Amino acid sequence: MVSRTSLIRTLIALVALLLCAPLTTAAAAQAAPAAPAAGCGVLAPGASAAAERAIAAACAEVAAGTWYTWGGGHGDRPGATYGQVDPTDPASEHDPERRGFDCSGLVRYAYAQAAGGTDILDGVASQQYYTHRAAARFTAAQGLAPLLPGDLLAYGTKKDLHHIAIYLGAGKMVEAKQSGTRLMVSDVRLGGDYFGAVRVNTGQVNGHIHQTWGTDVWTKEEPRIASGRVYAFPYSTTIRVYCQKHAEKVNAEGYENDAWSYLPDYKAWVTNIYIKGPAWLAGVPNCDDVPFPPPGQ
């Protein structure tokens, strides 16, 4: 017969064994902190501290399994939001049920984290590529050779940039790609409609900074209405003006003006009617008095 004392000792040993036993796979996954996403991080040298912070923020969302959601990330402040149904994409039917980011929403959030919470890249992909905070720009023909981790890769045409991602180095990028998928690390797609890249300046911006007004305001290849279209500001946008000149007279919105401003970040012109301020911008030089086009273009 087993004594009462022996039984108690046996029970104590069993309890101790259970308490010290390793967690099951499922329990361990719940208890352990999220591991860094495999292959997501700074994969080449040369990145600025701000670019490293942007990549870390994006990769944390990859590790968390955050969804792509159409329109996600475009709330009042940077961060994941519930998405919307994209009328052109049946795969987006569940986006309103999922908190996540679209491509530009992820870039917005990542660079807000890089800039200490300042919302420096609010807008859609085209506005982010054409940001007045550009430290450098690269054409598709230049490929990956001049790029550093943290640079933004844009896809589309000069009239319709529809996708943007963050370069990691080593031919990889982190992106919010499409409905029905989670944020991911992908091989950089250089073929097709790859447009070019931009390096973001998270610090002080030099130049004449102004604000546009109106909706769907087109920039032009030359300072005249009939010139080729470059990009339309969908709403009020922060711009950097290099110089201004008197050219074709424009009548719009009840105003008349012959002054046009050159925007180096777009390599394009816009009538001063759609720039907030006087008809002739104070402090902005005449294009006849400065090197033109701007150095580096």
mmCIF file of C-alpha atoms in Angstrom:
data_model
loop_
_atom_site.group_PDB
_atom_site.id
_atom_site.type_symbol
_atom_site.label_atom_id
_atom_site.label_comp_id
_atom_site.label_asym_id
_atom_site.label_seq_id
_atom_site.Cartn_x
_atom_site.Cartn_y
_atom_site.Cartn_z
ATOM 1 C CA MET A 1 0.000 0.000 0.000
ATOM 2 C CA VAL A 2 1.264 3.489 -0.854
ATOM 3 C CA SER A 3 1.627 5.676 2.193
ATOM 4 C CA ARG A 4 -0.074 9.063 2.425
ATOM 5 C CA THR A 5 3.356 10.697 2.623
ATOM 6 C CA SER A 6 4.584 8.972 -0.566
ATOM 7 C CA LEU A 7 1.417 9.959 -2.451
ATOM 8 C CA ILE A 8 1.819 13.599 -1.483
ATOM 9 C CA ARG A 9 5.470 13.531 -2.592
ATOM 10 C CA THR A 10 4.486 11.993 -5.928
ATOM 11 C CA LEU A 11 1.842 14.665 -6.560
ATOM 12 C CA ILE A 12 4.306 17.437 -5.727
ATOM 13 C CA ALA A 13 6.826 16.000 -8.188
ATOM 14 C CA LEU A 14 4.195 15.821 -10.943
ATOM 15 C CA VAL A 15 3.163 19.442 -10.387
ATOM 16 C CA ALA A 16 6.793 20.542 -10.484
ATOM 17 C CA LEU A 17 7.313 18.618 -13.715
ATOM 18 C CA LEU A 18 4.288 20.292 -15.343
ATOM 19 C CA LEU A 19 5.345 23.754 -14.238
ATOM 20 C CA CYS A 20 8.829 23.307 -15.683
ATOM 21 C CA ALA A 21 7.753 21.586 -18.883
ATOM 22 C CA PRO A 22 8.263 23.554 -22.119
ATOM 23 C CA LEU A 23 5.264 25.314 -23.649
ATOM 24 C CA THR A 24 3.499 23.717 -26.556
ATOM 25 C CA THR A 25 4.227 25.267 -29.944
ATOM 26 C CA ALA A 26 0.926 27.183 -29.943
ATOM 27 C CA ALA A 27 1.369 28.454 -26.391
ATOM 28 C CA ALA A 28 4.972 29.463 -27.050
ATOM 29 C CA ALA A 29 3.903 31.427 -30.109
ATOM 30 C CA GLN A 30 1.389 33.355 -28.002
ATOM 31 C CA ALA A 31 3.808 33.999 -25.143
ATOM 32 C CA ALA A 32 6.899 34.945 -27.160
ATOM 33 C CA PRO A 33 7.370 38.492 -28.426
ATOM 34 C CA ALA A 34 7.042 39.030 -32.160
ATOM 35 C CA ALA A 35 10.290 38.184 -33.921
ATOM 36 C CA PRO A 36 11.713 40.441 -36.613
ATOM 37 C CA ALA A 37 10.262 39.661 -40.025
ATOM 38 C CA ALA A 38 12.598 37.326 -41.881
ATOM 39 C CA GLY A 39 14.639 39.289 -44.398
ATOM 40 C CA CYS A 40 13.068 42.623 -43.442
ATOM 41 C CA GLY A 41 15.558 45.209 -42.287
ATOM 42 C CA VAL A 42 18.440 47.349 -43.479
ATOM 43 C CA LEU A 43 20.181 45.060 -45.980
ATOM 44 C CA ALA A 44 22.967 47.338 -47.222
ATOM 45 C CA PRO A 45 25.260 50.023 -45.787
ATOM 46 C CA GLY A 46 24.830 53.766 -46.171
ATOM 47 C CA ALA A 47 21.357 54.358 -44.742
ATOM 48 C CA SER A 48 20.791 57.440 -42.629
ATOM 49 C CA ALA A 49 19.585 57.035 -39.054
ATOM 50 C CA ALA A 50 16.166 58.351 -40.137
ATOM 51 C CA ALA A 51 15.963 55.849 -43.004
ATOM 52 C CA GLU A 52 16.835 53.048 -40.584
ATOM 53 C CA ARG A 53 13.997 54.151 -38.303
ATOM 54 C CA ALA A 54 11.565 54.189 -41.244
ATOM 55 C CA ILE A 55 12.587 50.672 -42.236
ATOM 56 C CA ALA A 56 12.285 49.442 -38.650
ATOM 57 C CA ALA A 57 8.748 50.823 -38.424
ATOM 58 C CA ALA A 58 7.690 49.197 -41.697
ATOM 59 C CA CYS A 59 9.320 45.876 -40.826
ATOM 60 C CA ALA A 60 7.573 45.817 -37.443
ATOM 61 C CA GLU A 61 4.272 45.888 -39.329
ATOM 62 C CA VAL A 62 5.438 43.031 -41.546
ATOM 63 C CA ALA A 63 6.351 41.025 -38.448
ATOM 64 C CA ALA A 64 2.931 41.766 -36.963
ATOM 65 C CA GLY A 65 1.210 40.333 -40.040
ATOM 66 C CA THR A 66 -0.540 43.624 -40.855
ATOM 67 C CA TRP A 67 -2.878 43.514 -43.854
ATOM 68 C CA TYR A 68 -2.864 45.569 -47.010
ATOM 69 C CA THR A 69 -6.129 47.543 -47.028
ATOM 70 C CA TRP A 70 -7.133 49.845 -49.837
ATOM 71 C CA GLY A 71 -7.083 53.400 -48.451
ATOM 72 C CA GLY A 72 -5.565 52.203 -45.167
ATOM 73 C CA GLY A 73 -3.205 54.485 -43.298
ATOM 74 C CA HIS A 74 -4.782 57.747 -44.429
ATOM 75 C CA GLY A 75 -6.525 58.814 -41.241
ATOM 76 C CA ASP A 76 -6.052 62.099 -39.439
ATOM 77 C CA ARG A 77 -2.709 60.844 -38.138
ATOM 78 C CA PRO A 78 -0.256 58.262 -39.518
ATOM 79 C CA GLY A 79 -1.111 54.702 -38.555
ATOM 80 C CA ALA A 80 -3.172 51.693 -39.582
ATOM 81 C CA THR A 81 -6.855 52.258 -40.336
ATOM 82 C CA TYR A 82 -9.708 50.185 -41.698
ATOM 83 C CA GLY A 83 -9.692 50.141 -45.483
ATOM 84 C CA GLN A 84 -12.307 50.590 -48.157
ATOM 85 C CA VAL A 85 -13.644 48.551 -51.045
ATOM 86 C CA ASP A 86 -11.794 49.306 -54.268
ATOM 87 C CA PRO A 87 -14.488 49.236 -56.979
ATOM 88 C CA THR A 88 -11.924 47.896 -59.468
ATOM 89 C CA ASP A 89 -10.637 45.026 -57.302
ATOM 90 C CA PRO A 90 -12.899 42.192 -56.064
ATOM 91 C CA ALA A 91 -10.120 41.085 -53.691
ATOM 92 C CA SER A 92 -10.744 44.228 -51.610
ATOM 93 C CA GLU A 93 -14.165 43.053 -50.364
ATOM 94 C CA HIS A 94 -12.780 42.398 -46.853
ATOM 95 C CA ASP A 95 -10.641 45.555 -46.631
ATOM 96 C CA PRO A 96 -13.272 47.466 -44.590
ATOM 97 C CA GLU A 97 -12.972 44.717 -41.939
ATOM 98 C CA ARG A 98 -9.172 44.890 -41.722
ATOM 99 C CA ARG A 99 -6.910 47.475 -40.123
ATOM 100 C CA GLY A 100 -3.876 48.046 -42.269
ATOM 101 C CA PHE A 101 -2.161 50.175 -44.871
ATOM 102 C CA ASP A 102 -2.130 50.749 -48.580
ATOM 103 C CA CYS A 103 1.234 51.478 -50.214
ATOM 104 C CA SER A 104 1.364 55.203 -49.472
ATOM 105 C CA GLY A 105 -0.243 54.750 -46.070
ATOM 106 C CA LEU A 106 2.661 52.502 -45.056
ATOM 107 C CA VAL A 107 5.252 54.987 -46.376
ATOM 108 C CA ARG A 108 3.486 57.810 -44.559
ATOM 109 C CA TYR A 109 3.531 55.899 -41.267
ATOM 110 C CA ALA A 110 7.126 54.696 -41.587
ATOM 111 C CA TYR A 111 8.506 58.162 -42.273
ATOM 112 C CA ALA A 112 6.402 59.750 -39.552
ATOM 113 C CA GLN A 113 8.148 57.364 -37.160
ATOM 114 C CA ALA A 114 11.481 58.288 -38.719
ATOM 115 C CA ALA A 115 10.757 61.984 -38.194
ATOM 116 C CA GLY A 116 9.823 61.699 -34.545
ATOM 117 C CA GLY A 117 6.081 61.665 -35.174
ATOM 118 C CA THR A 118 5.979 64.551 -37.651
ATOM 119 C CA ASP A 119 3.674 63.739 -40.582
ATOM 120 C CA ILE A 120 6.120 64.641 -43.369
ATOM 121 C CA LEU A 121 4.779 62.419 -46.180
ATOM 122 C CA ASP A 122 1.010 62.730 -45.949
ATOM 123 C CA GLY A 123 -0.558 62.049 -49.342
ATOM 124 C CA VAL A 124 -0.783 59.509 -52.120
ATOM 125 C CA ALA A 125 2.114 57.830 -53.951
ATOM 126 C CA SER A 126 2.610 60.618 -56.481
ATOM 127 C CA GLN A 127 2.729 63.300 -53.789
ATOM 128 C CA GLN A 128 5.252 61.279 -51.833
ATOM 129 C CA TYR A 129 7.488 60.800 -54.853
ATOM 130 C CA TYR A 130 7.253 64.497 -55.790
ATOM 131 C CA THR A 131 7.769 65.634 -52.200
ATOM 132 C CA HIS A 132 9.469 68.968 -51.586
ATOM 133 C CA ARG A 133 11.558 67.017 -49.077
ATOM 134 C CA ALA A 134 13.529 65.253 -51.813
ATOM 135 C CA ALA A 135 17.242 65.003 -50.988
ATOM 136 C CA ALA A 136 17.961 63.208 -54.284
ATOM 137 C CA ARG A 137 16.083 61.691 -57.211
ATOM 138 C CA PHE A 138 16.950 58.749 -59.441
ATOM 139 C CA THR A 139 15.570 57.689 -62.811
ATOM 140 C CA ALA A 140 14.537 54.173 -63.737
ATOM 141 C CA ALA A 141 17.525 54.008 -66.099
ATOM 142 C CA GLN A 142 19.913 54.364 -63.151
ATOM 143 C CA GLY A 143 18.693 51.105 -61.662
ATOM 144 C CA LEU A 144 19.571 50.136 -58.096
ATOM 145 C CA ALA A 145 23.246 51.108 -58.100
ATOM 146 C CA PRO A 146 22.846 54.614 -56.583
ATOM 147 C CA LEU A 147 20.090 53.698 -54.122
ATOM 148 C CA LEU A 148 20.392 53.429 -50.356
ATOM 149 C CA PRO A 149 18.093 51.685 -47.872
ATOM 150 C CA GLY A 150 15.151 53.939 -47.085
ATOM 151 C CA ASP A 151 14.798 55.381 -50.593
ATOM 152 C CA LEU A 152 11.269 55.289 -52.004
ATOM 153 C CA LEU A 153 10.598 53.327 -55.198
ATOM 154 C CA ALA A 154 7.750 54.625 -57.372
ATOM 155 C CA TYR A 155 5.778 52.857 -60.100
ATOM 156 C CA GLY A 156 3.615 54.271 -62.875
ATOM 157 C CA THR A 157 3.999 57.230 -65.200
ATOM 158 C CA LYS A 158 4.618 60.933 -64.630
ATOM 159 C CA LYS A 159 0.853 61.438 -64.938
ATOM 160 C CA ASP A 160 -0.133 58.485 -62.753
ATOM 161 C CA LEU A 161 2.197 57.138 -60.083
ATOM 162 C CA HIS A 162 0.111 54.363 -58.544
ATOM 163 C CA HIS A 163 2.500 52.482 -56.231
ATOM 164 C CA ILE A 164 5.344 53.224 -53.838
ATOM 165 C CA ALA A 165 7.596 51.068 -51.651
ATOM 166 C CA ILE A 166 10.626 51.371 -49.353
ATOM 167 C CA TYR A 167 13.995 50.057 -50.528
ATOM 168 C CA LEU A 168 15.825 47.780 -48.071
ATOM 169 C CA GLY A 169 19.022 47.172 -50.053
ATOM 170 C CA ALA A 170 20.269 43.979 -51.722
ATOM 171 C CA GLY A 171 17.510 44.183 -54.322
ATOM 172 C CA LYS A 172 14.690 43.952 -51.751
ATOM 173 C CA MET A 173 11.847 46.285 -50.782
ATOM 174 C CA VAL A 174 9.107 46.345 -48.167
ATOM 175 C CA GLU A 175 5.648 47.157 -49.471
ATOM 176 C CA ALA A 176 1.909 47.087 -49.027
ATOM 177 C CA LYS A 177 1.218 45.433 -52.355
ATOM 178 C CA GLN A 178 -2.434 44.589 -52.925
ATOM 179 C CA SER A 179 -5.723 43.575 -51.361
ATOM 180 C CA GLY A 180 -5.837 40.029 -50.025
ATOM 181 C CA THR A 181 -2.187 40.062 -48.957
ATOM 182 C CA ARG A 182 -0.283 41.133 -45.871
ATOM 183 C CA LEU A 183 2.589 43.596 -45.861
ATOM 184 C CA MET A 184 5.623 41.897 -47.339
ATOM 185 C CA VAL A 185 9.234 41.941 -48.437
ATOM 186 C CA SER A 186 9.556 41.617 -52.214
ATOM 187 C CA ASP A 187 12.229 41.607 -54.881
ATOM 188 C CA VAL A 188 12.489 45.066 -56.428
ATOM 189 C CA ARG A 189 10.616 45.111 -59.734
ATOM 190 C CA LEU A 190 12.772 47.111 -62.145
ATOM 191 C CA GLY A 191 10.918 46.208 -65.299
ATOM 192 C CA GLY A 192 7.467 47.254 -66.386
ATOM 193 C CA ASP A 193 6.378 50.615 -65.029
ATOM 194 C CA TYR A 194 9.157 51.262 -62.501
ATOM 195 C CA PHE A 195 9.444 55.058 -62.630
ATOM 196 C CA GLY A 196 12.320 55.975 -60.333
ATOM 197 C CA ALA A 197 13.278 56.631 -56.730
ATOM 198 C CA VAL A 198 13.510 59.501 -54.276
ATOM 199 C CA ARG A 199 15.598 59.944 -51.125
ATOM 200 C CA VAL A 200 13.699 61.673 -48.340
ATOM 201 C CA ASN A 201 15.095 64.575 -46.332
ATOM 202 C CA THR A 202 13.579 64.357 -42.853
ATOM 203 C CA GLY A 203 15.326 67.512 -41.662
ATOM 204 C CA GLN A 204 15.125 71.164 -42.618
ATOM 205 C CA VAL A 205 14.140 71.923 -46.213
ATOM 206 C CA ASN A 206 15.940 74.702 -48.055
ATOM 207 C CA GLY A 207 14.253 76.805 -50.718
ATOM 208 C CA HIS A 208 11.117 78.855 -51.202
ATOM 209 C CA ILE A 209 8.304 76.768 -49.689
ATOM 210 C CA HIS A 210 4.734 77.599 -50.681
ATOM 211 C CA GLN A 211 1.280 76.039 -50.668
ATOM 212 C CA THR A 212 -1.064 75.427 -53.575
ATOM 213 C CA TRP A 213 -4.839 75.651 -53.447
ATOM 214 C CA GLY A 214 -7.616 74.154 -55.576
ATOM 215 C CA THR A 215 -8.131 70.591 -56.786
ATOM 216 C CA ASP A 216 -6.730 68.758 -59.820
ATOM 217 C CA VAL A 217 -4.378 71.608 -60.711
ATOM 218 C CA TRP A 218 -2.043 70.522 -63.495
ATOM 219 C CA THR A 219 1.638 71.363 -63.680
ATOM 220 C CA LYS A 220 2.978 71.928 -67.200
ATOM 221 C CA GLU A 221 6.109 71.134 -69.169
ATOM 222 C CA GLU A 222 6.303 74.789 -70.268
ATOM 223 C CA PRO A 223 4.718 77.975 -68.816
ATOM 224 C CA ARG A 224 1.660 77.896 -71.069
ATOM 225 C CA ILE A 225 -1.777 76.287 -70.896
ATOM 226 C CA ALA A 226 -1.423 74.170 -74.048
ATOM 227 C CA SER A 227 1.843 72.611 -72.880
ATOM 228 C CA GLY A 228 2.074 68.971 -71.892
ATOM 229 C CA ARG A 229 0.708 67.938 -68.511
ATOM 230 C CA VAL A 230 3.104 66.613 -65.869
ATOM 231 C CA TYR A 231 1.186 66.071 -62.623
ATOM 232 C CA ALA A 232 -2.064 67.292 -61.087
ATOM 233 C CA PHE A 233 -2.229 68.377 -57.440
ATOM 234 C CA PRO A 234 -5.330 66.541 -56.147
ATOM 235 C CA TYR A 235 -5.681 69.066 -53.316
ATOM 236 C CA SER A 236 -3.651 71.706 -51.455
ATOM 237 C CA THR A 237 -0.002 70.660 -51.630
ATOM 238 C CA THR A 238 3.283 71.927 -50.179
ATOM 239 C CA ILE A 239 5.691 72.844 -52.981
ATOM 240 C CA ARG A 240 9.220 74.204 -53.403
ATOM 241 C CA VAL A 241 9.532 77.059 -55.900
ATOM 242 C CA TYR A 242 12.861 77.703 -57.631
ATOM 243 C CA CYS A 243 12.009 80.817 -59.638
ATOM 244 C CA GLN A 244 9.160 82.621 -61.422
ATOM 245 C CA LYS A 245 8.735 84.433 -64.714
ATOM 246 C CA HIS A 246 6.229 86.366 -66.784
ATOM 247 C CA ALA A 247 4.827 84.189 -69.576
ATOM 248 C CA GLU A 248 1.387 83.317 -70.977
ATOM 249 C CA LYS A 249 -1.508 85.137 -69.315
ATOM 250 C CA VAL A 250 -3.989 82.847 -67.586
ATOM 251 C CA ASN A 251 -7.614 83.452 -66.614
ATOM 252 C CA ALA A 252 -8.865 81.036 -63.947
ATOM 253 C CA GLU A 253 -10.983 81.024 -60.806
ATOM 254 C CA GLY A 254 -11.863 84.698 -61.373
ATOM 255 C CA TYR A 255 -8.195 85.763 -61.479
ATOM 256 C CA GLU A 256 -5.886 86.866 -64.282
ATOM 257 C CA ASN A 257 -2.099 86.517 -64.046
ATOM 258 C CA ASP A 258 0.869 86.045 -66.365
ATOM 259 C CA ALA A 259 3.267 84.833 -63.646
ATOM 260 C CA TRP A 260 4.397 81.193 -63.644
ATOM 261 C CA SER A 261 6.586 79.376 -61.119
ATOM 262 C CA TYR A 262 9.087 76.622 -61.795
ATOM 263 C CA LEU A 263 8.895 73.660 -59.401
ATOM 264 C CA PRO A 264 12.199 71.723 -59.371
ATOM 265 C CA ASP A 265 10.719 68.666 -57.671
ATOM 266 C CA TYR A 266 8.343 68.191 -60.603
ATOM 267 C CA LYS A 267 10.539 69.681 -63.348
ATOM 268 C CA ALA A 268 7.402 71.549 -64.295
ATOM 269 C CA TRP A 269 5.624 74.914 -64.200
ATOM 270 C CA VAL A 270 2.420 76.064 -62.539
ATOM 271 C CA THR A 271 0.533 79.322 -62.880
ATOM 272 C CA ASN A 272 0.877 81.514 -59.799
ATOM 273 C CA ILE A 273 -2.904 81.745 -59.654
ATOM 274 C CA TYR A 274 -2.906 78.418 -57.823
ATOM 275 C CA ILE A 275 -0.129 79.329 -55.368
ATOM 276 C CA LYS A 276 -1.290 80.993 -52.174
ATOM 277 C CA GLY A 277 0.045 84.532 -51.867
ATOM 278 C CA PRO A 278 0.442 87.585 -54.087
ATOM 279 C CA ALA A 279 0.372 87.372 -57.894
ATOM 280 C CA TRP A 280 4.176 87.768 -57.919
ATOM 281 C CA LEU A 281 5.638 85.720 -55.054
ATOM 282 C CA ALA A 282 7.681 87.733 -52.590
ATOM 283 C CA GLY A 283 11.319 86.687 -52.294
ATOM 284 C CA VAL A 284 11.243 84.262 -55.243
ATOM 285 C CA PRO A 285 13.763 85.293 -57.950
ATOM 286 C CA ASN A 286 12.972 85.927 -61.594
ATOM 287 C CA CYS A 287 14.029 82.945 -63.689
ATOM 288 C CA ASP A 288 16.004 85.344 -65.888
ATOM 289 C CA ASP A 289 18.229 86.198 -62.917
ATOM 290 C CA VAL A 290 19.246 82.665 -61.825
ATOM 291 C CA PRO A 291 20.835 79.667 -63.585
ATOM 292 C CA PHE A 292 18.157 77.807 -65.447
ATOM 293 C CA PRO A 293 17.356 74.973 -65.368
ATOM 294 C CA PRO A 294 18.411 74.585 -61.738
ATOM 295 C CA PRO A 295 21.803 72.937 -61.174
ATOM 296 C CA GLY A 296 21.558 69.172 -61.195
ATOM 297 C CA GLN A 297 18.608 68.979 -63.595
#
